PDB file of C-alpha atoms in Angstrom:
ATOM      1  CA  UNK J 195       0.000   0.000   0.000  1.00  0.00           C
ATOM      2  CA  UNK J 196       1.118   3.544  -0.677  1.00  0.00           C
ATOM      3  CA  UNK J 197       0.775   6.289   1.177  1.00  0.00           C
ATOM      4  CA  UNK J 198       1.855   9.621   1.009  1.00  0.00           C
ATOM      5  CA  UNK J 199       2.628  11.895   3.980  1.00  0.00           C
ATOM      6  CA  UNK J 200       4.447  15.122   4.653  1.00  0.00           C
ATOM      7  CA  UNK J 201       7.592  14.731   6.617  1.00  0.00           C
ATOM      8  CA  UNK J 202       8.869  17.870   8.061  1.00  0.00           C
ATOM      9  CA  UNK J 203      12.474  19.433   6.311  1.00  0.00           C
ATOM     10  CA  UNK J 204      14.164  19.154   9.424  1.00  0.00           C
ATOM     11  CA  UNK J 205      12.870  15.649  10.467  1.00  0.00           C
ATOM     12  CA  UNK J 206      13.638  14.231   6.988  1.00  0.00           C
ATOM     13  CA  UNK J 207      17.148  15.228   7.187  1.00  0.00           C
ATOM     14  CA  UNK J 208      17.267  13.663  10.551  1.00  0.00           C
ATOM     15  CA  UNK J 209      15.805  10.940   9.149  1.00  0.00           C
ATOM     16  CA  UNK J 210      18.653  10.414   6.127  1.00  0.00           C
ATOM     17  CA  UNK J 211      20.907  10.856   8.282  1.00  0.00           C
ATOM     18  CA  UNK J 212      19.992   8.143  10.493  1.00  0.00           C
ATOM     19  CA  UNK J 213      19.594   5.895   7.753  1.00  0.00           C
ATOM     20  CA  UNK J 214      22.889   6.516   6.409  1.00  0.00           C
ATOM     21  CA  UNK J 215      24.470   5.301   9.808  1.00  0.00           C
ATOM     22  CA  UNK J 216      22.229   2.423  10.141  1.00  0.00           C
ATOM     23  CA  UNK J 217      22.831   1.597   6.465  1.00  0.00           C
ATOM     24  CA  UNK J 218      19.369   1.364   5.367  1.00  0.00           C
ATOM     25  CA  UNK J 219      16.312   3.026   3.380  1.00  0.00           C
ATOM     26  CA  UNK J 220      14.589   5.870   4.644  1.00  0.00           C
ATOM     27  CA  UNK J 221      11.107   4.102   3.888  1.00  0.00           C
ATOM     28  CA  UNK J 222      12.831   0.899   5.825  1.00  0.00           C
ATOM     29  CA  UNK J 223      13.675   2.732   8.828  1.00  0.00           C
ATOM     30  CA  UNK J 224      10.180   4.657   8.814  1.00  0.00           C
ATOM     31  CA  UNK J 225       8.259   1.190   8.829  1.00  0.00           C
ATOM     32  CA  UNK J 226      11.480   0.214  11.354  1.00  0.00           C
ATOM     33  CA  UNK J 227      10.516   2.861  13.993  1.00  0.00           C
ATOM     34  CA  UNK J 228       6.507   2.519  13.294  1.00  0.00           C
ATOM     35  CA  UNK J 229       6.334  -0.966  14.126  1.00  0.00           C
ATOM     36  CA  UNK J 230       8.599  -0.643  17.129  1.00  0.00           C
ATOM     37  CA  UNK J 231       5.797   2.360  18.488  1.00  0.00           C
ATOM     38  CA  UNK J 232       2.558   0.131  17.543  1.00  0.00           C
ATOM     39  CA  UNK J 233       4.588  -2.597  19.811  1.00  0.00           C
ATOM     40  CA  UNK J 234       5.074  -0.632  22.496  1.00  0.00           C
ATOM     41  CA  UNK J 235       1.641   0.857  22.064  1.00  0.00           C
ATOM     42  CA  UNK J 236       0.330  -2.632  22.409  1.00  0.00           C
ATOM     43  CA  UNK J 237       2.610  -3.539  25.299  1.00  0.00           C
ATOM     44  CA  UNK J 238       1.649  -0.732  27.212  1.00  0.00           C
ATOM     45  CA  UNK J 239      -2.446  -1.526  26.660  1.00  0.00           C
ATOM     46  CA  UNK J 240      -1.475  -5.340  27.415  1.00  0.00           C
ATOM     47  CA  UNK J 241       0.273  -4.553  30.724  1.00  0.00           C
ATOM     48  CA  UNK J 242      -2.692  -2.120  31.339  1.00  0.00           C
ATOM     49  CA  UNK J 243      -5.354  -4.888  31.147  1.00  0.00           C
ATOM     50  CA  UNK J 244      -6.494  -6.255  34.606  1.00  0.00           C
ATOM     51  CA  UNK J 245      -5.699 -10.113  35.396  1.00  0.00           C
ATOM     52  CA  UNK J 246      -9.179 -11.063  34.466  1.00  0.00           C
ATOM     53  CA  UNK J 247      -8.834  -9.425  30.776  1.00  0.00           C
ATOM     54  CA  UNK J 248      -5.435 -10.910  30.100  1.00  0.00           C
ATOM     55  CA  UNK J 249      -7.329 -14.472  30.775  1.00  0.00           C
ATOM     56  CA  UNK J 250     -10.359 -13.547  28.698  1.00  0.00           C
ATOM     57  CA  UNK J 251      -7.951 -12.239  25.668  1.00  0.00           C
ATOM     58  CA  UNK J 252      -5.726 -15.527  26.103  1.00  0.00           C
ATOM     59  CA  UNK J 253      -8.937 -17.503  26.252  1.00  0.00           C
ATOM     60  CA  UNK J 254     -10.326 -15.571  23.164  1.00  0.00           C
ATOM     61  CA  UNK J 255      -6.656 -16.223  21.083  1.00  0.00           C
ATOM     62  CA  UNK J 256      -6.867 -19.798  22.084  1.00  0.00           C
ATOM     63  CA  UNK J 257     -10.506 -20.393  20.721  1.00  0.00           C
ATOM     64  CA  UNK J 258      -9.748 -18.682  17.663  1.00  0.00           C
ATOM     65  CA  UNK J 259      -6.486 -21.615  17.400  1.00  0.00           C
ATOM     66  CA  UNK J 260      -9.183 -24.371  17.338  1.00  0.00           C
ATOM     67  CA  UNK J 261      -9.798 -26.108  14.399  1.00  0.00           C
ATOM     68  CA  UNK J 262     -13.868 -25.889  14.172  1.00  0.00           C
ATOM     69  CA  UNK J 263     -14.774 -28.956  12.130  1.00  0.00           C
ATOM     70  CA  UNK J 264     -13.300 -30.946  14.807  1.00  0.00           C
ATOM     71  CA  UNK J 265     -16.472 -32.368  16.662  1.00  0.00           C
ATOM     72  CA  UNK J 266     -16.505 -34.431  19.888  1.00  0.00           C
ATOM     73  CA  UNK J 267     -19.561 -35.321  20.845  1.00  0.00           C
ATOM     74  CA  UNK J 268     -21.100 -34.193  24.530  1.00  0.00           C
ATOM     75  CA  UNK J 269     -20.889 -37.678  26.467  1.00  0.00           C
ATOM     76  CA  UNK J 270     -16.803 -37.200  25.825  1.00  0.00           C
ATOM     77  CA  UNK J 271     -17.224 -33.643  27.212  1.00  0.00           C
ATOM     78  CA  UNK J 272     -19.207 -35.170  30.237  1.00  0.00           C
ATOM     79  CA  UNK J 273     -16.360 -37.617  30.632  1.00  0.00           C
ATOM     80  CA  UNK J 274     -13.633 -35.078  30.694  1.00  0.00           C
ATOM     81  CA  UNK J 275     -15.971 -33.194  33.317  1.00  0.00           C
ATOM     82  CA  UNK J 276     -16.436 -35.773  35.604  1.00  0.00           C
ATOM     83  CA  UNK J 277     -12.226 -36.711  36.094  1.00  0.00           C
ATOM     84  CA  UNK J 278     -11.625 -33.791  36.652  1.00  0.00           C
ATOM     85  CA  UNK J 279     -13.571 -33.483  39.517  1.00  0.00           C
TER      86      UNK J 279
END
């Protein structure tokens, strides 16, 4: 995708000059630095999520690991229920 975006003078030689050292594109270390700040951004909300959310969001990524046209039928379900007990 392509997007275009102003980049201020003084920022954009900053920018080229950074690149330079880290011998790299400018458009490499842009998407570098931007997905370093969305993963902070979504460390910071993860760490800010009570105990009970981090369960329900692990629960929610397991569930959506499952493969759904595997069926076990509910006397197997009853059977797991009952040893665990």
């Amino acid at each position: 995708m392509r997007k275009n975006i102003d980049i201020d003078e003084v920022l954009l030689t900053k920018l080229k000059i950074i690149s330079a050292f880290e011998n790299m594109s400018v458009k490499s270390l842009m998407e570098k630095a931007i997905s370093f700040f969305v993963e902070q951004k979504e460390k910071e909300r993860f760490n800010a999520l009570s105990k009970e959310e981090k369960e329900d969001l692990g629960l929610l990524l397991l569930m959506q690991q499952t493969d759904r046209t595997d069926i076990v039928d509910e006397q197997e379900v009853m059977n797991v229920l009952k040893s665990i007990q």
